[in-house]
PDB file of C-alpha atoms in Angstrom:
ATOM      1  CA  MET A  19      -8.548 -88.843  26.010  1.00  0.00           C
ATOM      2  CA  SER A  20      -6.974 -85.415  26.301  1.00  0.00           C
ATOM      3  CA  SER A  21      -4.007 -83.602  24.806  1.00  0.00           C
ATOM      4  CA  TYR A  22      -4.732 -83.967  21.085  1.00  0.00           C
ATOM      5  CA  GLU A  23      -4.180 -81.934  17.959  1.00  0.00           C
ATOM      6  CA  ALA A  24      -7.443 -80.111  17.323  1.00  0.00           C
ATOM      7  CA  TYR A  25      -8.683 -79.102  13.890  1.00  0.00           C
ATOM      8  CA  GLU A  26      -8.481 -75.345  13.461  1.00  0.00           C
ATOM      9  CA  ALA A  27      -9.489 -73.376  10.380  1.00  0.00           C
ATOM     10  CA  GLU A  28     -11.025 -70.182   9.148  1.00  0.00           C
ATOM     11  CA  LEU A  29     -14.565 -70.907   7.986  1.00  0.00           C
ATOM     12  CA  VAL A  30     -17.071 -68.874   6.015  1.00  0.00           C
ATOM     13  CA  VAL A  31     -20.396 -67.829   7.491  1.00  0.00           C
ATOM     14  CA  GLY A  32     -23.191 -69.148   5.269  1.00  0.00           C
ATOM     15  CA  THR A  33     -26.758 -68.536   6.361  1.00  0.00           C
ATOM     16  CA  ARG A  34     -27.897 -66.360   9.273  1.00  0.00           C
ATOM     17  CA  ASP A  35     -31.363 -67.199  10.578  1.00  0.00           C
ATOM     18  CA  LEU A  36     -33.187 -65.715  13.564  1.00  0.00           C
ATOM     19  CA  VAL A  37     -34.711 -68.910  14.993  1.00  0.00           C
ATOM     20  CA  ALA A  38     -36.236 -67.283  18.112  1.00  0.00           C
ATOM     21  CA  ASP A  39     -36.231 -63.941  19.867  1.00  0.00           C
ATOM     22  CA  GLY A  40     -32.558 -63.223  20.468  1.00  0.00           C
ATOM     23  CA  VAL A  41     -31.323 -66.544  19.028  1.00  0.00           C
ATOM     24  CA  LEU A  42     -29.281 -66.463  15.821  1.00  0.00           C
ATOM     25  CA  ALA A  43     -28.450 -69.681  13.946  1.00  0.00           C
ATOM     26  CA  LEU A  44     -25.352 -69.646  11.735  1.00  0.00           C
ATOM     27  CA  THR A  45     -24.015 -72.165   9.261  1.00  0.00           C
ATOM     28  CA  LEU A  46     -20.267 -72.433   8.699  1.00  0.00           C
ATOM     29  CA  ARG A  47     -18.492 -73.895   5.668  1.00  0.00           C
ATOM     30  CA  HIS A  48     -14.887 -74.318   4.505  1.00  0.00           C
ATOM     31  CA  PRO A  49     -13.975 -71.559   2.003  1.00  0.00           C
ATOM     32  CA  LEU A  50     -12.708 -74.151  -0.496  1.00  0.00           C
ATOM     33  CA  GLY A  51     -15.631 -76.524  -0.019  1.00  0.00           C
ATOM     34  CA  GLU A  52     -13.527 -79.074   1.848  1.00  0.00           C
ATOM     35  CA  GLU A  53     -15.133 -81.531   4.229  1.00  0.00           C
ATOM     36  CA  LEU A  54     -15.211 -80.604   7.889  1.00  0.00           C
ATOM     37  CA  PRO A  55     -14.278 -83.062  10.662  1.00  0.00           C
ATOM     38  CA  GLY A  56     -17.001 -85.486  11.660  1.00  0.00           C
ATOM     39  CA  TRP A  57     -18.844 -85.038  14.928  1.00  0.00           C
ATOM     40  CA  GLU A  58     -21.406 -86.775  17.117  1.00  0.00           C
ATOM     41  CA  PRO A  59     -24.412 -85.315  18.965  1.00  0.00           C
ATOM     42  CA  GLY A  60     -23.317 -83.346  22.013  1.00  0.00           C
ATOM     43  CA  ALA A  61     -20.177 -81.910  20.377  1.00  0.00           C
ATOM     44  CA  HIS A  62     -19.225 -78.243  20.470  1.00  0.00           C
ATOM     45  CA  ILE A  63     -16.692 -76.028  18.727  1.00  0.00           C
ATOM     46  CA  ASP A  64     -14.572 -73.104  19.882  1.00  0.00           C
ATOM     47  CA  VAL A  65     -15.355 -69.933  17.943  1.00  0.00           C
ATOM     48  CA  ILE A  66     -12.421 -67.523  18.026  1.00  0.00           C
ATOM     49  CA  LEU A  67     -13.970 -64.078  17.640  1.00  0.00           C
ATOM     50  CA  GLY A  68     -10.874 -62.033  18.386  1.00  0.00           C
ATOM     51  CA  PRO A  69      -8.047 -61.617  20.894  1.00  0.00           C
ATOM     52  CA  GLY A  70      -9.351 -62.715  24.259  1.00  0.00           C
ATOM     53  CA  LEU A  71     -12.802 -63.318  22.795  1.00  0.00           C
ATOM     54  CA  GLU A  72     -13.332 -67.049  22.383  1.00  0.00           C
ATOM     55  CA  ARG A  73     -16.612 -68.855  22.956  1.00  0.00           C
ATOM     56  CA  GLN A  74     -17.950 -72.421  22.804  1.00  0.00           C
ATOM     57  CA  TYR A  75     -21.125 -73.239  20.884  1.00  0.00           C
ATOM     58  CA  SER A  76     -22.837 -76.613  20.507  1.00  0.00           C
ATOM     59  CA  LEU A  77     -23.230 -78.071  17.040  1.00  0.00           C
ATOM     60  CA  CYS A  78     -26.937 -78.376  16.323  1.00  0.00           C
ATOM     61  CA  GLY A  79     -27.084 -79.397  12.674  1.00  0.00           C
ATOM     62  CA  ASN A  80     -26.874 -82.760  10.920  1.00  0.00           C
ATOM     63  CA  PRO A  81     -23.750 -84.820  11.754  1.00  0.00           C
ATOM     64  CA  ALA A  82     -24.037 -86.574   8.389  1.00  0.00           C
ATOM     65  CA  ASP A  83     -23.460 -83.270   6.547  1.00  0.00           C
ATOM     66  CA  ARG A  84     -19.666 -83.025   6.415  1.00  0.00           C
ATOM     67  CA  HIS A  85     -19.715 -79.720   4.520  1.00  0.00           C
ATOM     68  CA  GLU A  86     -21.628 -77.591   6.988  1.00  0.00           C
ATOM     69  CA  TRP A  87     -21.685 -76.908  10.712  1.00  0.00           C
ATOM     70  CA  ARG A  88     -24.564 -75.114  12.424  1.00  0.00           C
ATOM     71  CA  VAL A  89     -24.514 -73.298  15.757  1.00  0.00           C
ATOM     72  CA  ALA A  90     -27.113 -71.152  17.492  1.00  0.00           C
ATOM     73  CA  VAL A  91     -26.174 -68.199  19.685  1.00  0.00           C
ATOM     74  CA  LEU A  92     -28.356 -66.527  22.301  1.00  0.00           C
ATOM     75  CA  ARG A  93     -27.750 -62.804  22.560  1.00  0.00           C
ATOM     76  CA  GLU A  94     -27.033 -62.057  26.208  1.00  0.00           C
ATOM     77  CA  PRO A  95     -27.383 -58.337  27.034  1.00  0.00           C
ATOM     78  CA  GLY A  96     -25.425 -58.819  30.252  1.00  0.00           C
ATOM     79  CA  GLY A  97     -22.774 -61.027  28.685  1.00  0.00           C
ATOM     80  CA  ARG A  98     -19.067 -60.458  28.144  1.00  0.00           C
ATOM     81  CA  GLY A  99     -19.292 -59.472  24.482  1.00  0.00           C
ATOM     82  CA  GLY A 100     -19.162 -62.807  22.657  1.00  0.00           C
ATOM     83  CA  SER A 101     -22.832 -63.097  21.745  1.00  0.00           C
ATOM     84  CA  ALA A 102     -23.052 -59.420  20.780  1.00  0.00           C
ATOM     85  CA  HIS A 103     -20.076 -59.892  18.443  1.00  0.00           C
ATOM     86  CA  VAL A 104     -21.747 -62.877  16.768  1.00  0.00           C
ATOM     87  CA  HIS A 105     -25.083 -61.099  16.331  1.00  0.00           C
ATOM     88  CA  GLU A 106     -23.654 -57.786  15.158  1.00  0.00           C
ATOM     89  CA  GLN A 107     -20.451 -58.589  13.281  1.00  0.00           C
ATOM     90  CA  LEU A 108     -20.556 -62.115  11.823  1.00  0.00           C
ATOM     91  CA  GLU A 109     -22.226 -61.358   8.522  1.00  0.00           C
ATOM     92  CA  ALA A 110     -23.018 -63.865   5.776  1.00  0.00           C
ATOM     93  CA  GLY A 111     -19.908 -64.330   3.656  1.00  0.00           C
ATOM     94  CA  GLY A 112     -17.624 -63.245   6.465  1.00  0.00           C
ATOM     95  CA  LYS A 113     -14.968 -65.471   7.987  1.00  0.00           C
ATOM     96  CA  VAL A 114     -14.386 -66.687  11.516  1.00  0.00           C
ATOM     97  CA  ARG A 115     -11.768 -68.973  13.012  1.00  0.00           C
ATOM     98  CA  VAL A 116     -12.964 -72.131  14.743  1.00  0.00           C
ATOM     99  CA  ARG A 117     -11.396 -75.053  16.590  1.00  0.00           C
ATOM    100  CA  GLY A 118     -12.788 -78.508  17.322  1.00  0.00           C
ATOM    101  CA  PRO A 119     -15.114 -80.281  17.480  1.00  0.00           C
ATOM    102  CA  ARG A 120     -14.875 -81.639  21.025  1.00  0.00           C
ATOM    103  CA  ASN A 121     -17.427 -83.743  22.900  1.00  0.00           C
ATOM    104  CA  HIS A 122     -17.875 -84.110  26.661  1.00  0.00           C
ATOM    105  CA  PHE A 123     -21.629 -84.669  26.326  1.00  0.00           C
ATOM    106  CA  ALA A 124     -21.747 -87.737  24.105  1.00  0.00           C
ATOM    107  CA  LEU A 125     -24.996 -89.638  23.590  1.00  0.00           C
ATOM    108  CA  LEU A 126     -24.542 -93.189  24.881  1.00  0.00           C
ATOM    109  CA  PRO A 127     -26.613 -96.113  23.561  1.00  0.00           C
ATOM    110  CA  SER A 128     -29.813 -96.747  25.524  1.00  0.00           C
ATOM    111  CA  PRO A 129     -33.271 -98.203  24.866  1.00  0.00           C
ATOM    112  CA  ARG A 130     -34.857 -95.155  26.507  1.00  0.00           C
ATOM    113  CA  TYR A 131     -33.987 -91.483  27.013  1.00  0.00           C
ATOM    114  CA  LEU A 132     -35.405 -88.503  28.850  1.00  0.00           C
ATOM    115  CA  PHE A 133     -34.092 -85.228  27.450  1.00  0.00           C
ATOM    116  CA  VAL A 134     -34.488 -82.006  29.435  1.00  0.00           C
ATOM    117  CA  ALA A 135     -33.597 -78.673  27.818  1.00  0.00           C
ATOM    118  CA  GLY A 136     -33.851 -75.137  29.113  1.00  0.00           C
ATOM    119  CA  GLY A 137     -33.618 -72.194  26.722  1.00  0.00           C
ATOM    120  CA  ILE A 138     -30.526 -72.271  24.512  1.00  0.00           C
ATOM    121  CA  GLY A 139     -29.755 -75.670  26.082  1.00  0.00           C
ATOM    122  CA  ILE A 140     -31.831 -77.160  23.263  1.00  0.00           C
ATOM    123  CA  THR A 141     -28.833 -76.822  20.908  1.00  0.00           C
ATOM    124  CA  PRO A 142     -26.845 -79.953  21.884  1.00  0.00           C
ATOM    125  CA  ILE A 143     -30.074 -81.874  22.489  1.00  0.00           C
ATOM    126  CA  LEU A 144     -31.478 -81.298  18.990  1.00  0.00           C
ATOM    127  CA  PRO A 145     -29.154 -83.709  17.104  1.00  0.00           C
ATOM    128  CA  MET A 146     -29.525 -86.210  19.971  1.00  0.00           C
ATOM    129  CA  LEU A 147     -33.231 -86.491  19.246  1.00  0.00           C
ATOM    130  CA  ALA A 148     -32.571 -87.394  15.621  1.00  0.00           C
ATOM    131  CA  ALA A 149     -29.974 -89.969  16.685  1.00  0.00           C
ATOM    132  CA  ALA A 150     -32.311 -91.518  19.270  1.00  0.00           C
ATOM    133  CA  GLU A 151     -35.111 -91.637  16.704  1.00  0.00           C
ATOM    134  CA  ALA A 152     -32.854 -93.268  14.106  1.00  0.00           C
ATOM    135  CA  ALA A 153     -31.757 -95.865  16.663  1.00  0.00           C
ATOM    136  CA  GLY A 154     -35.371 -96.781  17.411  1.00  0.00           C
ATOM    137  CA  ALA A 155     -35.078 -95.727  21.057  1.00  0.00           C
ATOM    138  CA  ASP A 156     -38.019 -94.665  23.182  1.00  0.00           C
ATOM    139  CA  TRP A 157     -37.533 -91.025  24.137  1.00  0.00           C
ATOM    140  CA  THR A 158     -39.230 -87.868  25.333  1.00  0.00           C
ATOM    141  CA  LEU A 159     -38.117 -84.236  25.506  1.00  0.00           C
ATOM    142  CA  LEU A 160     -39.139 -81.741  28.163  1.00  0.00           C
ATOM    143  CA  TYR A 161     -38.250 -78.280  26.807  1.00  0.00           C
ATOM    144  CA  GLY A 162     -38.710 -75.113  28.837  1.00  0.00           C
ATOM    145  CA  GLY A 163     -38.117 -71.435  28.144  1.00  0.00           C
ATOM    146  CA  ARG A 164     -39.196 -67.968  29.216  1.00  0.00           C
ATOM    147  CA  THR A 165     -41.721 -67.504  26.414  1.00  0.00           C
ATOM    148  CA  ARG A 166     -42.725 -69.486  23.341  1.00  0.00           C
ATOM    149  CA  ASP A 167     -41.157 -66.875  21.045  1.00  0.00           C
ATOM    150  CA  SER A 168     -37.838 -67.152  22.897  1.00  0.00           C
ATOM    151  CA  MET A 169     -37.582 -70.922  22.373  1.00  0.00           C
ATOM    152  CA  ALA A 170     -35.450 -71.921  19.391  1.00  0.00           C
ATOM    153  CA  PHE A 171     -36.141 -74.710  16.882  1.00  0.00           C
ATOM    154  CA  THR A 172     -39.760 -75.356  17.913  1.00  0.00           C
ATOM    155  CA  LYS A 173     -40.670 -75.754  14.222  1.00  0.00           C
ATOM    156  CA  GLU A 174     -38.043 -78.472  13.805  1.00  0.00           C
ATOM    157  CA  LEU A 175     -39.476 -80.276  16.841  1.00  0.00           C
ATOM    158  CA  ARG A 176     -43.064 -80.390  15.583  1.00  0.00           C
ATOM    159  CA  PRO A 177     -42.678 -83.581  13.490  1.00  0.00           C
ATOM    160  CA  TYR A 178     -41.870 -85.490  16.690  1.00  0.00           C
ATOM    161  CA  GLY A 179     -45.400 -84.871  17.936  1.00  0.00           C
ATOM    162  CA  GLY A 180     -46.204 -85.970  21.476  1.00  0.00           C
ATOM    163  CA  ARG A 181     -42.646 -87.040  22.246  1.00  0.00           C
ATOM    164  CA  VAL A 182     -41.872 -83.331  22.769  1.00  0.00           C
ATOM    165  CA  ARG A 183     -43.378 -81.197  25.521  1.00  0.00           C
ATOM    166  CA  VAL A 184     -42.763 -77.484  24.937  1.00  0.00           C
ATOM    167  CA  VAL A 185     -43.327 -75.586  28.196  1.00  0.00           C
ATOM    168  CA  PRO A 186     -43.086 -71.768  28.010  1.00  0.00           C
ATOM    169  CA  GLN A 187     -42.821 -70.471  31.558  1.00  0.00           C
ATOM    170  CA  ASP A 188     -45.182 -67.532  31.003  1.00  0.00           C
ATOM    171  CA  GLU A 189     -47.911 -69.970  29.939  1.00  0.00           C
ATOM    172  CA  TYR A 190     -47.388 -73.048  32.130  1.00  0.00           C
ATOM    173  CA  GLY A 191     -44.852 -72.175  34.818  1.00  0.00           C
ATOM    174  CA  LEU A 192     -41.641 -74.083  35.494  1.00  0.00           C
ATOM    175  CA  LEU A 193     -40.915 -77.537  34.107  1.00  0.00           C
ATOM    176  CA  ASP A 194     -42.597 -80.359  36.024  1.00  0.00           C
ATOM    177  CA  LEU A 195     -39.419 -82.219  36.909  1.00  0.00           C
ATOM    178  CA  ALA A 196     -41.142 -84.219  39.622  1.00  0.00           C
ATOM    179  CA  GLY A 197     -43.635 -85.575  37.112  1.00  0.00           C
ATOM    180  CA  ALA A 198     -41.032 -86.217  34.443  1.00  0.00           C
ATOM    181  CA  LEU A 199     -38.445 -87.882  36.637  1.00  0.00           C
ATOM    182  CA  GLY A 200     -40.849 -89.523  39.094  1.00  0.00           C
ATOM    183  CA  GLY A 201     -40.090 -90.680  42.583  1.00  0.00           C
ATOM    184  CA  THR A 202     -38.046 -93.738  41.573  1.00  0.00           C
ATOM    185  CA  PRO A 203     -35.473 -94.357  38.839  1.00  0.00           C
ATOM    186  CA  GLN A 204     -36.911 -95.382  35.501  1.00  0.00           C
ATOM    187  CA  PRO A 205     -35.372 -98.640  34.246  1.00  0.00           C
ATOM    188  CA  ASP A 206     -33.009 -98.623  31.261  1.00  0.00           C
ATOM    189  CA  THR A 207     -33.269 -94.835  30.947  1.00  0.00           C
ATOM    190  CA  LEU A 208     -30.553 -92.245  30.437  1.00  0.00           C
ATOM    191  CA  VAL A 209     -31.246 -88.597  31.269  1.00  0.00           C
ATOM    192  CA  TYR A 210     -29.596 -85.823  29.249  1.00  0.00           C
ATOM    193  CA  CYS A 211     -29.984 -82.242  30.424  1.00  0.00           C
ATOM    194  CA  CYS A 212     -28.631 -78.907  29.229  1.00  0.00           C
ATOM    195  CA  GLY A 213     -29.655 -75.408  30.217  1.00  0.00           C
ATOM    196  CA  PRO A 214     -29.204 -72.789  32.923  1.00  0.00           C
ATOM    197  CA  GLY A 215     -27.505 -73.715  36.185  1.00  0.00           C
ATOM    198  CA  PRO A 216     -30.634 -73.783  38.387  1.00  0.00           C
ATOM    199  CA  LEU A 217     -32.316 -76.248  36.020  1.00  0.00           C
ATOM    200  CA  LEU A 218     -29.297 -78.548  36.026  1.00  0.00           C
ATOM    201  CA  ASP A 219     -29.046 -78.334  39.800  1.00  0.00           C
ATOM    202  CA  ALA A 220     -32.711 -79.281  40.139  1.00  0.00           C
ATOM    203  CA  VAL A 221     -32.368 -82.232  37.753  1.00  0.00           C
ATOM    204  CA  GLU A 222     -29.244 -83.439  39.561  1.00  0.00           C
ATOM    205  CA  GLU A 223     -31.154 -83.307  42.845  1.00  0.00           C
ATOM    206  CA  ARG A 224     -34.062 -85.291  41.358  1.00  0.00           C
ATOM    207  CA  CYS A 225     -31.678 -87.901  39.957  1.00  0.00           C
ATOM    208  CA  ALA A 226     -29.547 -88.229  43.093  1.00  0.00           C
ATOM    209  CA  GLY A 227     -30.986 -91.677  43.792  1.00  0.00           C
ATOM    210  CA  TRP A 228     -30.693 -92.939  40.214  1.00  0.00           C
ATOM    211  CA  PRO A 229     -27.923 -95.390  39.258  1.00  0.00           C
ATOM    212  CA  SER A 230     -24.482 -93.910  38.667  1.00  0.00           C
ATOM    213  CA  GLY A 231     -23.982 -92.923  35.040  1.00  0.00           C
ATOM    214  CA  THR A 232     -27.688 -92.356  34.400  1.00  0.00           C
ATOM    215  CA  LEU A 233     -27.590 -88.543  34.326  1.00  0.00           C
ATOM    216  CA  HIS A 234     -25.549 -86.562  31.814  1.00  0.00           C
ATOM    217  CA  VAL A 235     -25.448 -82.772  31.945  1.00  0.00           C
ATOM    218  CA  GLU A 236     -23.678 -79.987  30.097  1.00  0.00           C
ATOM    219  CA  ARG A 237     -23.150 -76.635  31.755  1.00  0.00           C
ATOM    220  CA  PHE A 238     -22.658 -73.308  30.005  1.00  0.00           C
ATOM    221  CA  GLN A 239     -21.557 -71.659  33.257  1.00  0.00           C
ATOM    222  CA  PRO A 240     -19.234 -72.972  35.990  1.00  0.00           C
ATOM    223  CA  ARG A 241     -20.778 -74.997  38.773  1.00  0.00           C
ATOM    224  CA  ILE A 242     -21.147 -72.866  41.902  1.00  0.00           C
ATOM    225  CA  PRO A 243     -19.688 -74.714  44.919  1.00  0.00           C
ATOM    226  CA  GLU A 244     -21.897 -75.033  47.960  1.00  0.00           C
ATOM    227  CA  VAL A 245     -20.784 -72.711  50.733  1.00  0.00           C
ATOM    228  CA  THR A 246     -22.408 -72.494  54.147  1.00  0.00           C
ATOM    229  CA  ALA A 247     -23.113 -69.148  55.783  1.00  0.00           C
ATOM    230  CA  ASN A 248     -20.007 -67.335  57.036  1.00  0.00           C
ATOM    231  CA  GLN A 249     -17.778 -70.126  55.728  1.00  0.00           C
ATOM    232  CA  GLU A 250     -14.334 -68.938  54.705  1.00  0.00           C
ATOM    233  CA  PRO A 251     -12.999 -70.339  51.421  1.00  0.00           C
ATOM    234  CA  PRO A 252     -10.170 -72.816  51.988  1.00  0.00           C
ATOM    235  CA  ALA A 253      -6.663 -71.442  51.763  1.00  0.00           C
ATOM    236  CA  GLU A 254      -4.855 -72.508  48.605  1.00  0.00           C
ATOM    237  CA  ALA A 255      -1.457 -74.187  48.770  1.00  0.00           C
ATOM    238  CA  GLU A 256       1.357 -74.276  46.252  1.00  0.00           C
ATOM    239  CA  PHE A 257       2.379 -77.590  44.705  1.00  0.00           C
ATOM    240  CA  GLU A 258       4.736 -79.012  42.114  1.00  0.00           C
ATOM    241  CA  VAL A 259       3.723 -80.052  38.632  1.00  0.00           C
ATOM    242  CA  VAL A 260       6.046 -82.255  36.616  1.00  0.00           C
ATOM    243  CA  LEU A 261       5.692 -81.927  32.840  1.00  0.00           C
ATOM    244  CA  GLU A 262       6.646 -85.413  31.710  1.00  0.00           C
ATOM    245  CA  ARG A 263       7.114 -84.698  27.997  1.00  0.00           C
ATOM    246  CA  SER A 264       8.857 -81.365  28.551  1.00  0.00           C
ATOM    247  CA  GLY A 265      11.135 -82.697  31.283  1.00  0.00           C
ATOM    248  CA  ARG A 266      10.405 -79.740  33.527  1.00  0.00           C
ATOM    249  CA  THR A 267       9.227 -79.317  37.104  1.00  0.00           C
ATOM    250  CA  LEU A 268       7.283 -76.156  37.949  1.00  0.00           C
ATOM    251  CA  THR A 269       5.865 -74.728  41.152  1.00  0.00           C
ATOM    252  CA  VAL A 270       2.202 -73.716  40.975  1.00  0.00           C
ATOM    253  CA  PRO A 271       1.745 -70.799  43.400  1.00  0.00           C
ATOM    254  CA  ALA A 272      -1.275 -70.525  45.673  1.00  0.00           C
ATOM    255  CA  ASP A 273      -2.601 -67.617  43.622  1.00  0.00           C
ATOM    256  CA  ALA A 274      -2.138 -69.113  40.137  1.00  0.00           C
ATOM    257  CA  THR A 275      -3.591 -72.011  38.160  1.00  0.00           C
ATOM    258  CA  VAL A 276      -1.730 -74.884  36.543  1.00  0.00           C
ATOM    259  CA  LEU A 277      -2.611 -73.357  33.179  1.00  0.00           C
ATOM    260  CA  ASP A 278      -1.174 -69.962  34.193  1.00  0.00           C
ATOM    261  CA  THR A 279       2.021 -71.582  35.432  1.00  0.00           C
ATOM    262  CA  VAL A 280       2.543 -73.801  32.401  1.00  0.00           C
ATOM    263  CA  ARG A 281       1.961 -70.960  29.945  1.00  0.00           C
ATOM    264  CA  ALA A 282       4.229 -68.615  31.893  1.00  0.00           C
ATOM    265  CA  ALA A 283       6.976 -71.228  31.473  1.00  0.00           C
ATOM    266  CA  GLY A 284       6.525 -71.077  27.690  1.00  0.00           C
ATOM    267  CA  VAL A 285       4.779 -74.434  27.278  1.00  0.00           C
ATOM    268  CA  GLU A 286       2.081 -74.295  24.596  1.00  0.00           C
ATOM    269  CA  VAL A 287      -1.238 -75.863  25.590  1.00  0.00           C
ATOM    270  CA  LEU A 288      -4.744 -75.609  24.191  1.00  0.00           C
ATOM    271  CA  TYR A 289      -7.213 -73.720  26.341  1.00  0.00           C
ATOM    272  CA  SER A 290     -10.315 -71.615  25.891  1.00  0.00           C
ATOM    273  CA  CYS A 291     -12.895 -70.777  28.569  1.00  0.00           C
ATOM    274  CA  THR A 292     -10.539 -70.765  31.628  1.00  0.00           C
ATOM    275  CA  GLU A 293     -13.649 -71.554  33.706  1.00  0.00           C
ATOM    276  CA  GLY A 294     -13.666 -75.353  33.635  1.00  0.00           C
ATOM    277  CA  THR A 295     -16.690 -75.653  31.346  1.00  0.00           C
ATOM    278  CA  CYS A 296     -15.410 -76.317  27.811  1.00  0.00           C
ATOM    279  CA  GLY A 297     -12.913 -79.163  28.298  1.00  0.00           C
ATOM    280  CA  THR A 298     -10.311 -77.718  25.919  1.00  0.00           C
ATOM    281  CA  CYS A 299      -7.453 -77.889  28.443  1.00  0.00           C
ATOM    282  CA  GLU A 300      -8.190 -81.435  29.661  1.00  0.00           C
ATOM    283  CA  THR A 301      -4.824 -83.047  30.334  1.00  0.00           C
ATOM    284  CA  ASP A 302      -3.773 -86.595  31.186  1.00  0.00           C
ATOM    285  CA  VAL A 303      -2.589 -87.109  34.782  1.00  0.00           C
ATOM    286  CA  LEU A 304       0.275 -89.622  35.048  1.00  0.00           C
ATOM    287  CA  ASP A 305       0.757 -89.430  38.818  1.00  0.00           C
ATOM    288  CA  GLY A 306      -0.740 -87.574  41.769  1.00  0.00           C
ATOM    289  CA  THR A 307      -4.298 -86.810  42.846  1.00  0.00           C
ATOM    290  CA  PRO A 308      -6.138 -83.898  41.197  1.00  0.00           C
ATOM    291  CA  ASP A 309      -8.426 -81.580  43.133  1.00  0.00           C
ATOM    292  CA  HIS A 310     -11.198 -81.417  40.523  1.00  0.00           C
ATOM    293  CA  ARG A 311     -13.007 -78.074  40.299  1.00  0.00           C
ATOM    294  CA  ASP A 312     -14.394 -78.256  36.781  1.00  0.00           C
ATOM    295  CA  SER A 313     -17.970 -78.536  35.510  1.00  0.00           C
ATOM    296  CA  VAL A 314     -17.180 -81.084  32.785  1.00  0.00           C
ATOM    297  CA  LEU A 315     -15.939 -84.408  34.149  1.00  0.00           C
ATOM    298  CA  THR A 316     -18.347 -87.023  35.457  1.00  0.00           C
ATOM    299  CA  ASP A 317     -18.148 -88.368  39.000  1.00  0.00           C
ATOM    300  CA  GLU A 318     -16.607 -91.544  37.598  1.00  0.00           C
ATOM    301  CA  GLU A 319     -13.948 -89.599  35.683  1.00  0.00           C
ATOM    302  CA  ARG A 320     -13.153 -87.528  38.758  1.00  0.00           C
ATOM    303  CA  ALA A 321     -12.777 -90.660  40.883  1.00  0.00           C
ATOM    304  CA  ALA A 322     -10.475 -92.240  38.298  1.00  0.00           C
ATOM    305  CA  GLY A 323      -8.222 -89.178  38.372  1.00  0.00           C
ATOM    306  CA  GLU A 324      -6.785 -89.923  34.939  1.00  0.00           C
ATOM    307  CA  THR A 325      -7.382 -86.441  33.519  1.00  0.00           C
ATOM    308  CA  MET A 326      -7.937 -82.933  34.849  1.00  0.00           C
ATOM    309  CA  LEU A 327      -8.855 -79.495  33.564  1.00  0.00           C
ATOM    310  CA  ILE A 328      -5.771 -77.469  34.301  1.00  0.00           C
ATOM    311  CA  CYS A 329      -7.510 -74.094  34.036  1.00  0.00           C
ATOM    312  CA  VAL A 330      -9.300 -74.531  37.383  1.00  0.00           C
ATOM    313  CA  SER A 331      -8.346 -77.810  39.079  1.00  0.00           C
ATOM    314  CA  ARG A 332      -5.465 -78.143  41.510  1.00  0.00           C
ATOM    315  CA  CYS A 333      -3.690 -80.878  43.500  1.00  0.00           C
ATOM    316  CA  LEU A 334      -4.763 -82.688  46.655  1.00  0.00           C
ATOM    317  CA  GLY A 335      -1.163 -83.432  47.522  1.00  0.00           C
ATOM    318  CA  LYS A 336       2.221 -81.870  46.864  1.00  0.00           C
ATOM    319  CA  ARG A 337       2.917 -83.129  43.355  1.00  0.00           C
ATOM    320  CA  LEU A 338       1.253 -83.857  40.021  1.00  0.00           C
ATOM    321  CA  VAL A 339       2.798 -85.451  36.944  1.00  0.00           C
ATOM    322  CA  LEU A 340       1.105 -84.361  33.721  1.00  0.00           C
ATOM    323  CA  ASP A 341       1.423 -85.513  30.117  1.00  0.00           C
ATOM    324  CA  LEU A 342       2.718 -82.164  28.894  1.00  0.00           C
TER     325      LEU A 342
END
């Protein structure tokens, strides 16, 4: 379900812990000690660091603790400034505005799980392990990173023993996806994967023959569309978007997004990443066929066409009717 009123508040930074080389874990609490909204494994929050500086971070603490949220942030030297701001300016006792939580990576019930994490992709997986363990499910985690020192939360994973395989690349090479996923689908098994794009692409390729709905991934960066050599990108076309609740019809130009057009018309909508990765701007589609270009919705959700991410997706026809 999209188009909802999200919780938004200014929270206080509690602890700051360096949990790996370049990875800072922060806890966030309400300044008056009030309870925070509940969340389930796989959820993330929007952290509003300043004008034009908004980032999404997975919750990696204990969902049962309603008074504290925990996130972990990898400092990216080549990033756009969000991680540097967190590492350098969010001091203990300081305040930061947050919105959420939101979950497009929910852990579904299953007797068996295979979790695959790469680098900072361990953050949404961590509370999933505790949930799977509490449910009595059979599970394993394959966790890769550049070096052992760069891999966060390895101490918290130790009590799980042999269920967890920690694979630093400088010691063992790349993750053995062929061995982990095998040549044939494993019965009654769901696969959850989070990490860098190449890892997700490789896991998707390995799971191509598995039953629909088996694989669940979360991307931190937009999916890169496949383009053949010398292929020209398709020409965009303008289309109409009808805002059902606002009673307005707008024209989306070829060089603008639905989100751009709606905001330019003065209609307030929630949005964040503008890259189709966070899900904040997911909007219900009442009529028309979306041209999905996001990295969030599943194949089943895309086929249903009931929602779309208006920051990147367009229209396959001439007209869309949206619940805005």
